Short mmCIF file of C-alpha atoms in Angstrom, two decimals:
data_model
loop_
_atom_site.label_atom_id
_atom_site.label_comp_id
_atom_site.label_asym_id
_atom_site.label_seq_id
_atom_site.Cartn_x
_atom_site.Cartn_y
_atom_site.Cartn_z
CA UNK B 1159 -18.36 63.50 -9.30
CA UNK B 1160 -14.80 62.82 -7.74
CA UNK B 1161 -15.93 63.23 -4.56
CA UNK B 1162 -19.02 60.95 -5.40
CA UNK B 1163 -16.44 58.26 -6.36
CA UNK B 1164 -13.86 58.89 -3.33
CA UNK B 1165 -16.78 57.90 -1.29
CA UNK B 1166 -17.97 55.35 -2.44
CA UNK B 1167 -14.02 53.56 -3.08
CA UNK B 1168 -14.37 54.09 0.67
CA UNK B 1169 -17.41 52.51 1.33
CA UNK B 1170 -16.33 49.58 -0.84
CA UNK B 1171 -13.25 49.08 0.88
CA UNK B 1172 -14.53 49.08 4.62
CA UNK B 1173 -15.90 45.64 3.57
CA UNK B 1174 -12.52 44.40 2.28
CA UNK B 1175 -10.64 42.52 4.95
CA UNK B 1176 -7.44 41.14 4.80
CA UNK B 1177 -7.39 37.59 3.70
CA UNK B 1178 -5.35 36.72 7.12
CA UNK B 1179 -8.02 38.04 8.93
CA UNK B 1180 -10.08 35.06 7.17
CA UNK B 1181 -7.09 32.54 8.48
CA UNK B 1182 -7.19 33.46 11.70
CA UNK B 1183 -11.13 33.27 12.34
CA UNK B 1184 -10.80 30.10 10.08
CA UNK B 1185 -8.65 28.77 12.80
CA UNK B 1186 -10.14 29.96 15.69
CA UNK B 1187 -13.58 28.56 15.08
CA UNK B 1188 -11.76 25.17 14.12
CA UNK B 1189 -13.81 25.28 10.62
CA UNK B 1190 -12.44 24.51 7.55
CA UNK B 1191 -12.99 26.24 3.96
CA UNK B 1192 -13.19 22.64 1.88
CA UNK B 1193 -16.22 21.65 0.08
CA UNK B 1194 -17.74 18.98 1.53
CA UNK B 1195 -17.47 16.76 -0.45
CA UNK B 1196 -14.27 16.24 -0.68
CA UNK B 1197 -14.10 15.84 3.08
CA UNK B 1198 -16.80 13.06 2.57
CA UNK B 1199 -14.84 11.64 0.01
CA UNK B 1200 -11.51 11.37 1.49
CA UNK B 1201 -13.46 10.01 5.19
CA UNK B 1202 -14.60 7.34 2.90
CA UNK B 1203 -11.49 6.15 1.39
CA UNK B 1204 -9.91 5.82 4.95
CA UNK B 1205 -12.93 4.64 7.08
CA UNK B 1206 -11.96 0.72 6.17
CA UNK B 1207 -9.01 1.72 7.59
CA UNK B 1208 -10.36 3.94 10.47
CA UNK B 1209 -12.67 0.85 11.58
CA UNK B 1210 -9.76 -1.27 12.68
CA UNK B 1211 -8.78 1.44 15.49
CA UNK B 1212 -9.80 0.90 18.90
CA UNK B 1213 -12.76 0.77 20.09
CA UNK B 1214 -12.12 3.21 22.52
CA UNK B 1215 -11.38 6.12 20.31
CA UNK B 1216 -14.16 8.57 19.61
CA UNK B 1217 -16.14 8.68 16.84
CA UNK B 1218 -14.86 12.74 17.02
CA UNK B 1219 -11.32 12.14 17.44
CA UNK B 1220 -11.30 9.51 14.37
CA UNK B 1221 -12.48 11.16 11.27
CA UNK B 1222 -11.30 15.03 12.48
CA UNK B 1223 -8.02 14.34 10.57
CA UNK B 1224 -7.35 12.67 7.60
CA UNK B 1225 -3.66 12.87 6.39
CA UNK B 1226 -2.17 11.90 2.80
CA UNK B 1227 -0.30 8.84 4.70
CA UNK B 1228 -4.48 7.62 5.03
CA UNK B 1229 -5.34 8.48 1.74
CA UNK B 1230 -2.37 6.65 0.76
CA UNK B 1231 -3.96 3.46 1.96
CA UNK B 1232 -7.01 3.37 0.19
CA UNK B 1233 -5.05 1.44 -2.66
CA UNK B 1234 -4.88 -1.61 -0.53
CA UNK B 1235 -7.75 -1.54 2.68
CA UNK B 1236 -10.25 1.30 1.99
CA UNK B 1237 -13.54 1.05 -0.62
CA UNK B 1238 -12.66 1.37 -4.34
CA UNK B 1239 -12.63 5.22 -5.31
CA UNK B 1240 -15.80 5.03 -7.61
CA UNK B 1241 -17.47 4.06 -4.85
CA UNK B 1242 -16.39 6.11 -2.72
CA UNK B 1243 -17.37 9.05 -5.00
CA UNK B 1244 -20.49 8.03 -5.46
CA UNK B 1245 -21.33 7.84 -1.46
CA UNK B 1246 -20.12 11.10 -1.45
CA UNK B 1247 -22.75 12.18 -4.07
CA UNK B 1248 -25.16 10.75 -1.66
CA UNK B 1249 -24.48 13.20 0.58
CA UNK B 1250 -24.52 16.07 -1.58
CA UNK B 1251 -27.97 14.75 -2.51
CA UNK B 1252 -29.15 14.68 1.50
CA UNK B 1253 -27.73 18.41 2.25
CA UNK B 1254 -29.51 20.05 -0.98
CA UNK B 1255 -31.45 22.24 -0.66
CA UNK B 1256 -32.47 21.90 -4.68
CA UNK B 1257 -36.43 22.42 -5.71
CA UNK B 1258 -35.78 21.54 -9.10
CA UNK B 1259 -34.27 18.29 -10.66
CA UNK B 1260 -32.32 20.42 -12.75
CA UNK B 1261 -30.84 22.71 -9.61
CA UNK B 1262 -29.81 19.02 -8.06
CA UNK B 1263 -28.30 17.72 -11.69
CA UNK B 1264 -26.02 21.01 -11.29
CA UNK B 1265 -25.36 20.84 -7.68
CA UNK B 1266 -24.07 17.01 -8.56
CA UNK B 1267 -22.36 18.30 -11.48
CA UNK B 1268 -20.24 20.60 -9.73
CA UNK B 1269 -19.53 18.38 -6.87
CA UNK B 1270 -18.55 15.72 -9.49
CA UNK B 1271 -16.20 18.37 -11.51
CA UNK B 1272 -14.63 19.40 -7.64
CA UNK B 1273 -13.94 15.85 -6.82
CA UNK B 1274 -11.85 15.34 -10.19
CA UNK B 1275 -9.98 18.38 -10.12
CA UNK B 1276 -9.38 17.38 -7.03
CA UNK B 1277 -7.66 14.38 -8.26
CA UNK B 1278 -6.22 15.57 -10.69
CA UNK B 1279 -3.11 17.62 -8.32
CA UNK B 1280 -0.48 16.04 -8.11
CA UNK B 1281 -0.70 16.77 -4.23
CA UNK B 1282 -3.52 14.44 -4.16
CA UNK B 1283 -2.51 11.75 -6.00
CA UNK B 1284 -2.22 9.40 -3.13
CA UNK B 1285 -5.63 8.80 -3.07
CA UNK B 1286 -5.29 7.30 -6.35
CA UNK B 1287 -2.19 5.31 -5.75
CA UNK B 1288 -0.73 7.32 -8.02
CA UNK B 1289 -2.26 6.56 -11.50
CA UNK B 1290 -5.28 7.86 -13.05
CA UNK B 1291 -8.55 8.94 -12.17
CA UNK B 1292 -10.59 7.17 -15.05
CA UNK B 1293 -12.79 5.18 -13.03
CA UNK B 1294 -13.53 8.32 -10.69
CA UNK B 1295 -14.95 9.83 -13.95
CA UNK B 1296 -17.08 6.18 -14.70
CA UNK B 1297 -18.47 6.32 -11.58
CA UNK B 1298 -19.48 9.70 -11.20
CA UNK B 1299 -20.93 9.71 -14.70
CA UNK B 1300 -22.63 6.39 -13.79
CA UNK B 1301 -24.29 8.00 -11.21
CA UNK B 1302 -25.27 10.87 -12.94
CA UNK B 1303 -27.41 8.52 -15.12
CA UNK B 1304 -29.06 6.88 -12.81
CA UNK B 1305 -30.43 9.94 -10.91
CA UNK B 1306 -31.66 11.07 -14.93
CA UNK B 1307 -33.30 7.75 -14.85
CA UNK B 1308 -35.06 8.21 -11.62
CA UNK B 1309 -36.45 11.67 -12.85
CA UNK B 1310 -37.61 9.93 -16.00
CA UNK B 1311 -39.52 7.68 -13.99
CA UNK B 1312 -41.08 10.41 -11.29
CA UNK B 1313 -41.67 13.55 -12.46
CA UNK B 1314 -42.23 14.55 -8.71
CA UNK B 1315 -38.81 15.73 -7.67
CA UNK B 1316 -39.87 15.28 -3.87
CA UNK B 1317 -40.69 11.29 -4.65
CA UNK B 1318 -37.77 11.31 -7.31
CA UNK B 1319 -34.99 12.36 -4.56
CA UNK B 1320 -36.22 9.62 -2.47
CA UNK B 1321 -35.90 6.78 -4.84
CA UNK B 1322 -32.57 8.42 -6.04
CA UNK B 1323 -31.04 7.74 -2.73
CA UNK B 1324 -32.90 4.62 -2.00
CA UNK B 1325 -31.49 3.07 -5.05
CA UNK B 1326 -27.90 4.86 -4.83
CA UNK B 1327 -27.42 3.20 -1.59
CA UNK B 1328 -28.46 0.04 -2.58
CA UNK B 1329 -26.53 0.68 -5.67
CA UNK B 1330 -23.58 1.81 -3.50
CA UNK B 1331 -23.49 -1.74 -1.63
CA UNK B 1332 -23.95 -3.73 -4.82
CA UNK B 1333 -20.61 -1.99 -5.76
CA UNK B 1334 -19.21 -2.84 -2.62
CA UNK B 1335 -19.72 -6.31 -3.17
CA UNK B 1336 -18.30 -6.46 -7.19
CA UNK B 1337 -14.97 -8.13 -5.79
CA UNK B 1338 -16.66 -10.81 -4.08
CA UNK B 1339 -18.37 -11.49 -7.36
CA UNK B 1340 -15.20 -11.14 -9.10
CA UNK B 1341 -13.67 -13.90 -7.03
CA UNK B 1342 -16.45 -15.93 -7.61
CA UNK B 1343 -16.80 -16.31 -11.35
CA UNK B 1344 -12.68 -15.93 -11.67
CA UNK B 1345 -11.68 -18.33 -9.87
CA UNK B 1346 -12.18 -21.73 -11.32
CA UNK B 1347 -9.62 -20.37 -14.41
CA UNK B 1348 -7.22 -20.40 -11.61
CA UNK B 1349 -6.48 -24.37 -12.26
CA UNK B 1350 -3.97 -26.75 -9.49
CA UNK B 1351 -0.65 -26.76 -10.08
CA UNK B 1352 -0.69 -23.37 -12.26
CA UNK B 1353 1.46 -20.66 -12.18
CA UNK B 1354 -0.06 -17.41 -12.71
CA UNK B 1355 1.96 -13.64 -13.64
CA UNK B 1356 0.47 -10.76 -11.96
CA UNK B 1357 1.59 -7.41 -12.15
CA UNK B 1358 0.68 -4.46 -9.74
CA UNK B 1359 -1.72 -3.96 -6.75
CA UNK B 1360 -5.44 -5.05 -7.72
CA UNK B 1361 -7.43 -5.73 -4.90
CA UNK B 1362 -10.11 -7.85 -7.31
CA UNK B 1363 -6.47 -9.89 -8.67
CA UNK B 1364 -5.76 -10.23 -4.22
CA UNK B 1365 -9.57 -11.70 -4.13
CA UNK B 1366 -10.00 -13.96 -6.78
CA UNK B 1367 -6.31 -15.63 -6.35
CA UNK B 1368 -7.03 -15.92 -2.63
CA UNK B 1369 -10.35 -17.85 -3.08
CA UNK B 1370 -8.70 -19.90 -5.52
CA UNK B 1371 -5.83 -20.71 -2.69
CA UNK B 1372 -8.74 -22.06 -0.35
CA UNK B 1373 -9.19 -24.87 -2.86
CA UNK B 1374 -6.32 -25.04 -4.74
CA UNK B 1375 -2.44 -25.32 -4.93
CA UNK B 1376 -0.63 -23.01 -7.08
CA UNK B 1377 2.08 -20.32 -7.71
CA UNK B 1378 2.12 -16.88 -8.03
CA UNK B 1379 5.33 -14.51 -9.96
CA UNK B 1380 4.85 -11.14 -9.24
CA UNK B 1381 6.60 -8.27 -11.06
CA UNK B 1382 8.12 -5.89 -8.80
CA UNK B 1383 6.05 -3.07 -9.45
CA UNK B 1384 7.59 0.36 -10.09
CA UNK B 1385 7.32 3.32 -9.45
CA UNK B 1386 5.61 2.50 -6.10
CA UNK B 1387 6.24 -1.11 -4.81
CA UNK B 1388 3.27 -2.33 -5.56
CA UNK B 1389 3.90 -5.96 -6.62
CA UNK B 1390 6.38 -5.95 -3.89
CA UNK B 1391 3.47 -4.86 -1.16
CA UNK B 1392 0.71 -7.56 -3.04
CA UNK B 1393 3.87 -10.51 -2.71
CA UNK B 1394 3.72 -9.89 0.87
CA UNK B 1395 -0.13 -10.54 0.93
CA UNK B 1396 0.25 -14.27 -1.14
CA UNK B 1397 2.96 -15.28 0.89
CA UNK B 1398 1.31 -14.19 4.30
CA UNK B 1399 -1.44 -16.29 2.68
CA UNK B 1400 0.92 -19.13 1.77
CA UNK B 1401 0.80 -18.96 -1.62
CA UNK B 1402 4.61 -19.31 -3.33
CA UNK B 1403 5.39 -16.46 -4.47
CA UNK B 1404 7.94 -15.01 -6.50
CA UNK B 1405 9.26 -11.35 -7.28
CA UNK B 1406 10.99 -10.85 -10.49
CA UNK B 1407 12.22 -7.55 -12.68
CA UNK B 1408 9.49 -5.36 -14.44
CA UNK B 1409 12.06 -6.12 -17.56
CA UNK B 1410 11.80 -10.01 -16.64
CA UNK B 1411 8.37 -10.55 -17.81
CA UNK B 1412 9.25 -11.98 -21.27
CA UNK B 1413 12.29 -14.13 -19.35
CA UNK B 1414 9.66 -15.91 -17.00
CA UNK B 1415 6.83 -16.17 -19.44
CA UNK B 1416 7.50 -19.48 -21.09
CA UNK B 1417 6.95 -20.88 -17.32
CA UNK B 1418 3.52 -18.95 -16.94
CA UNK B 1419 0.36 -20.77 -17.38
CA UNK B 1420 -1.75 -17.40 -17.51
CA UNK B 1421 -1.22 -13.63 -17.07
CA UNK B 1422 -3.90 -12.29 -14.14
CA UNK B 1423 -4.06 -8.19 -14.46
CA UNK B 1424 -6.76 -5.77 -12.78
CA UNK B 1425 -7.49 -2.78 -14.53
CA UNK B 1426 -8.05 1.41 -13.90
CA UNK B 1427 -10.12 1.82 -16.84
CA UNK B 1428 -12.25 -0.63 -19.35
CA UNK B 1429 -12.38 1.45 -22.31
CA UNK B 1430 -15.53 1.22 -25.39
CA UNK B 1431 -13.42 -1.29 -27.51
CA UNK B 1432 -12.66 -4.03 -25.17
CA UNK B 1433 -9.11 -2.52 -24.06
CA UNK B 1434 -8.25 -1.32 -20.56
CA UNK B 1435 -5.87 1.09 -19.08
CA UNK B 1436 -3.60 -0.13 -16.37
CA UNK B 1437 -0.67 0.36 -14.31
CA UNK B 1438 2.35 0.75 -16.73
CA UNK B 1439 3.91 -2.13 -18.14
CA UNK B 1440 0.57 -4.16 -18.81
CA UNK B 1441 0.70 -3.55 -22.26
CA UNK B 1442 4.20 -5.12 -23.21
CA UNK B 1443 3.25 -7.86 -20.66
CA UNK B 1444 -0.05 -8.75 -23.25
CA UNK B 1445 2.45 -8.49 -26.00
CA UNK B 1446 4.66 -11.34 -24.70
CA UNK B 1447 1.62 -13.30 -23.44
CA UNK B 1448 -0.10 -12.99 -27.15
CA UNK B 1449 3.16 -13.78 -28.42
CA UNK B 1450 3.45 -16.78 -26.80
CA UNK B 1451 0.39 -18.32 -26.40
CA UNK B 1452 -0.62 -17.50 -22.75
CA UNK B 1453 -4.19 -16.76 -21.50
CA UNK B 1454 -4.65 -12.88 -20.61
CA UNK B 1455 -7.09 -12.45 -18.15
CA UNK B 1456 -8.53 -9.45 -16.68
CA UNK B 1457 -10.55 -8.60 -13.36
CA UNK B 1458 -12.27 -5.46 -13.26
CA UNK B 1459 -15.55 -4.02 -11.56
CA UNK B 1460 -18.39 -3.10 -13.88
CA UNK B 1461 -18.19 0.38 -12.67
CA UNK B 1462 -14.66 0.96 -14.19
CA UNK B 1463 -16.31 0.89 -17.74
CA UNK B 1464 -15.53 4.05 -19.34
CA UNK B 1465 -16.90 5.81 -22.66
CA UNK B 1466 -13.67 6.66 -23.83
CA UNK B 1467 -12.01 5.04 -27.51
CA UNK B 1468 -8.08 5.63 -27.14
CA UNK B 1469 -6.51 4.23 -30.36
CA UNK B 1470 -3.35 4.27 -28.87
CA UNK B 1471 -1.08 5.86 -25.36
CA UNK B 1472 -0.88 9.23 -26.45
CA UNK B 1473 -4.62 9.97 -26.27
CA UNK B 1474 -4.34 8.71 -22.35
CA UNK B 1475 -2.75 12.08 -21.65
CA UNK B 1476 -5.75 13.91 -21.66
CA UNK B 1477 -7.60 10.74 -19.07
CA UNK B 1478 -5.31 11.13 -16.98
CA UNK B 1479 -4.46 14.67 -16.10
CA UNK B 1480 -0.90 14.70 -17.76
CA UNK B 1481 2.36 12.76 -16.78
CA UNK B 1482 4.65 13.96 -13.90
CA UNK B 1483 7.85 15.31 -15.35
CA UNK B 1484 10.04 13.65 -12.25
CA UNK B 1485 11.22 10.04 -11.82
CA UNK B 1486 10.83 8.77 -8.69
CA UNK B 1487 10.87 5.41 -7.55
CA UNK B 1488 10.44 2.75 -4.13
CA UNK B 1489 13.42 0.38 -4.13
CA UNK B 1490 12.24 -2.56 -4.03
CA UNK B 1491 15.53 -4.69 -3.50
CA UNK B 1492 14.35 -6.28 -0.24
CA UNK B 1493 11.43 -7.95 0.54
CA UNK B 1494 9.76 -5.49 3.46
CA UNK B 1495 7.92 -2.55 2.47
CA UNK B 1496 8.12 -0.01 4.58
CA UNK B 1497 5.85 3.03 4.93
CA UNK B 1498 7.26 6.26 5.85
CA UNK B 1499 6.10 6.75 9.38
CA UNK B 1500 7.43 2.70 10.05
CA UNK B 1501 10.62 4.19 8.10
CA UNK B 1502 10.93 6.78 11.59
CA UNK B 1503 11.03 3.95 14.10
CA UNK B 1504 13.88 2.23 12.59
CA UNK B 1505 16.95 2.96 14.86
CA UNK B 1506 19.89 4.19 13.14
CA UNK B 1507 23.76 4.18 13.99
CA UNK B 1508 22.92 3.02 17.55
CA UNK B 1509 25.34 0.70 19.34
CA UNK B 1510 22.27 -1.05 21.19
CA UNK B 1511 21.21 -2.53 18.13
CA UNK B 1512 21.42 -6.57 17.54
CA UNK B 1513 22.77 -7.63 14.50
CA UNK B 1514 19.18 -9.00 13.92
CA UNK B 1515 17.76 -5.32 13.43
CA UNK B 1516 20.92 -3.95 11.62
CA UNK B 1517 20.21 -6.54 9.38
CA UNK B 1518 16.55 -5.90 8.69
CA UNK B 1519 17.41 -1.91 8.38
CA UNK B 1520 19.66 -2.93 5.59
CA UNK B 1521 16.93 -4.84 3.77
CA UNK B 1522 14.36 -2.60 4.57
CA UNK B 1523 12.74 -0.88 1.71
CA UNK B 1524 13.68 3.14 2.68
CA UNK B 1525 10.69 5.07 1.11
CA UNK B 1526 10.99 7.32 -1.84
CA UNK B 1527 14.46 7.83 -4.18
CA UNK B 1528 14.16 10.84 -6.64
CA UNK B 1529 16.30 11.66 -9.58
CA UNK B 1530 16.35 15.49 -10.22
CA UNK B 1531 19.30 14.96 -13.11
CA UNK B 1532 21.41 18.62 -13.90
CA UNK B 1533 21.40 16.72 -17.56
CA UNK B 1534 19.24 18.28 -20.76
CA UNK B 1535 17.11 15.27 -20.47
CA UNK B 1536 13.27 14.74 -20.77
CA UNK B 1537 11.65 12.80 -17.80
CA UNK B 1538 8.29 11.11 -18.42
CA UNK B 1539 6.92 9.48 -15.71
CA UNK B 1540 3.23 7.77 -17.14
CA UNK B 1541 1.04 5.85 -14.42
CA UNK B 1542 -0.68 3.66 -17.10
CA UNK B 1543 -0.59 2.30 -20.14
CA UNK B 1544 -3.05 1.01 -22.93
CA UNK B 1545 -3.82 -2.32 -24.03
CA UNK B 1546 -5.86 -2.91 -27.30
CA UNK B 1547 -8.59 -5.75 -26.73
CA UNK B 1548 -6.80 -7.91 -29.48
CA UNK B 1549 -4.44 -9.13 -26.97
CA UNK B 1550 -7.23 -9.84 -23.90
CA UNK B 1551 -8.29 -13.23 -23.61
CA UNK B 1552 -11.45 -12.80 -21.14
CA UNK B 1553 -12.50 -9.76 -18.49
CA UNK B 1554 -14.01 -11.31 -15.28
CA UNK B 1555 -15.99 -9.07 -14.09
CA UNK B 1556 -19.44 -8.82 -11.72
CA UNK B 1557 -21.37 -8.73 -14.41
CA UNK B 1558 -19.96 -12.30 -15.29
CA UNK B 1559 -17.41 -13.46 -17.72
CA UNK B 1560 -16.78 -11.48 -20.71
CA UNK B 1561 -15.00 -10.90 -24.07
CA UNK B 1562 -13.73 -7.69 -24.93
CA UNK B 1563 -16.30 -7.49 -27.38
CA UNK B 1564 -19.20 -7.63 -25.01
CA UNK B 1565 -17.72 -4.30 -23.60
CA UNK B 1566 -19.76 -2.13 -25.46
CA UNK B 1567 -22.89 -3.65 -25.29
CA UNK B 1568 -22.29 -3.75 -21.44
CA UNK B 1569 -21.77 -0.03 -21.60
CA UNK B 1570 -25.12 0.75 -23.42
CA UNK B 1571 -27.31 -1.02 -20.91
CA UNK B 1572 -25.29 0.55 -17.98
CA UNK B 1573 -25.71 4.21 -19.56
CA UNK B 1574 -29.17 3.66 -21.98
#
């Protein structure tokens, strides 16, 4: 018996390699172990941006690398993540090799599961500008129901995975075009001479205020945006645009309020009761607005409804994947935003240097600041916030204009 066992330890083991001997094939054949559909999901968010290279780049040499710094961008040029996600469960759908409906519903599944751990590290989190990865979830569970619904309709599975990606394209590009929608229906509550508080980076907030400006003169006030810049990056956009635009504090929005006409917010999440999740610091901002009489609008896509009922910010925890225990912050003291590979080609300490570009270094914003304090302290860091419905005036959304009440009917006919 122990020299049955010896044996057979040894045959065992001759198949054991070393994982570096994995590596170094890995890298030789220029293959790489990710699933792919996270590679079709992260070529998605950046192909917007990947378009606007030249023309004389190869399709090859284009979408072999895609970086964090491109990922980073899908917040303000690349396709909305839910959509995104659900092209990529397209192609899942074209490479199975499923017989059954319910071999594809678990091939989906896991994709689905892979895509929102995926989002979920904190190594990823560019992709998501940094906040949470609730309408990920909505539009992968979206999805998911509309392939059941197919099924329901054809038995055949060969007939029912055609019409499951006939339809999920088309229902791909009808989610493409939600903004322009968005704009459409929003923009007459934008009214002349107005002045309208924003806060953050929502690209449906950037389309409906810009197809009001084609039409219309009014102002924009823009809170500043932290942790990441982002109502200091959207400013740039009005004014480029020539809207008037001004930055203020995060802590100002009760100070400029009383000169507001009405409060224009996007959203990360509509939730079952009417409320939405958003970037941090929407929810005092409908507090003041409620307080003081002020019109609380809200754009959000139709694919960004959620099932989920928080009753109040601690049950966002779980949504979102847990708050980073760090503080870190973009200083946004100046008016230019500067990414980190523009931060590089900034000359430093050199004598050549006119006064003009000493002067634009000093105003420049200079990436990421960090506070690791020695202190006992607790560092909470959340993304997003909560705001109950009471304190939403109207969502304009693609599905038209709504009240936060109309949420959950919308929700049953998207899911029934």
């Amino acid at each position: 018996l122990g020299h049955f066992l010896v044996q057979f330890s040894k045959h065992l083991t001759s198949d054991i390699r070393h994982p570096m001997d994995n590596i170094s094939e890995q890298k030789s054949s220029g293959q790489d172990d990710e699933p792919p559909v996270l590679t079709e999901l992260r070529k998605h968010l950046v192909s917007r941006r990947r378009s606007l290279a030249s023309s004389t780049t190869s399709h090859k040499e284009q979408t072999q690398t895609i970086t964090p710094h491109d990922a980073q961008h899908e917040s303000r040029s690349g396709i909305a993540l839910p959509v995104a996600a659900i092209k990529s469960l397209l192609g899942v759908i074209q490479r199975s090799e499923a017989n059954t409906m319910m071999g594809l519903q678990k091939e989906l599944k896991e994709s689905a599961d892979l895509m929102l751990n995926y989002a979920r590290q904190s190594s990823h989190k560019l992709m998501l500008g940094g906040r949470s990865h609730i309408s990920l979830a909505s539009g992968c569970e979206l999805f998911m129901k509309h392939v059941t619904r197919c099924f329901l309709e054809l038995p055949d599975f060969a007939e029912c995975k055609t019409l499951i990606l006939e339809r999920g394209e088309r229902f791909a590009d009808i989610s493409l075009a939600a903004r322009d929608r968005i704009a459409h229906v929003g923009h007459p509550f934008v009214q002349d001479g107005c002045v309208v508080l924003t806060h953050g980076y929502s690209r449906c907030c950037v389309g409906l205020l810009m197809k009001a400006a084609k039409t219309k003169h009014f102002s924009i006030i823009v809170l500043e945006g932290r942790p990441d810049a982002g109502g200091a990056k959207v400013a740039k956009l009005y004014s480029d645009a020539g809207i008037p635009t001004t930055i203020v504090l995060d802590s100002a929005m009760g100070y400029v309020m009383e000169r507001v006409d009405i409060v224009l917010v996007g959203a990360e999440g509509v939730v079952e009761n009417g409320g939405i999740v958003n970037k941090v610091g929407t929810y005092p901002m409908a507090i003041v607005a409620h307080s003081m009489g002020k019109p609380f609008y809200v754009a959000a896509e139709s694919y960004k409804f959620a099932r989920l009922f928080p009753l109040n910010q601690s049950d966002l925890k779980d949504s979102m994947g847990g708050f980073d225990h760090g503080l870190s912050f973009v200083d946004t003291a100046s008016w230019e935003v500067m990414d980190e590979e523009e931060k590089e080609d900034v000359p430093a300490n050199n004598s050549s240097v006119s006064t003009e570009d000493v002067a634009k270094e000093a105003t420049a914003i200079q990436g990421l600041v960090a506070f690791h304090p020695e202190l006992p302290v607790t560092i909470e860091n959340p993304p997003c916030d909560y705001t109950p419905a009471k304190y939403i005036t109207l969502l304009l959304t693609d599905l038209g204009v709504l009240t936060p009440a109309a949420v959950s009917d919308e929700l049953i006919r998207l899911y029934q």
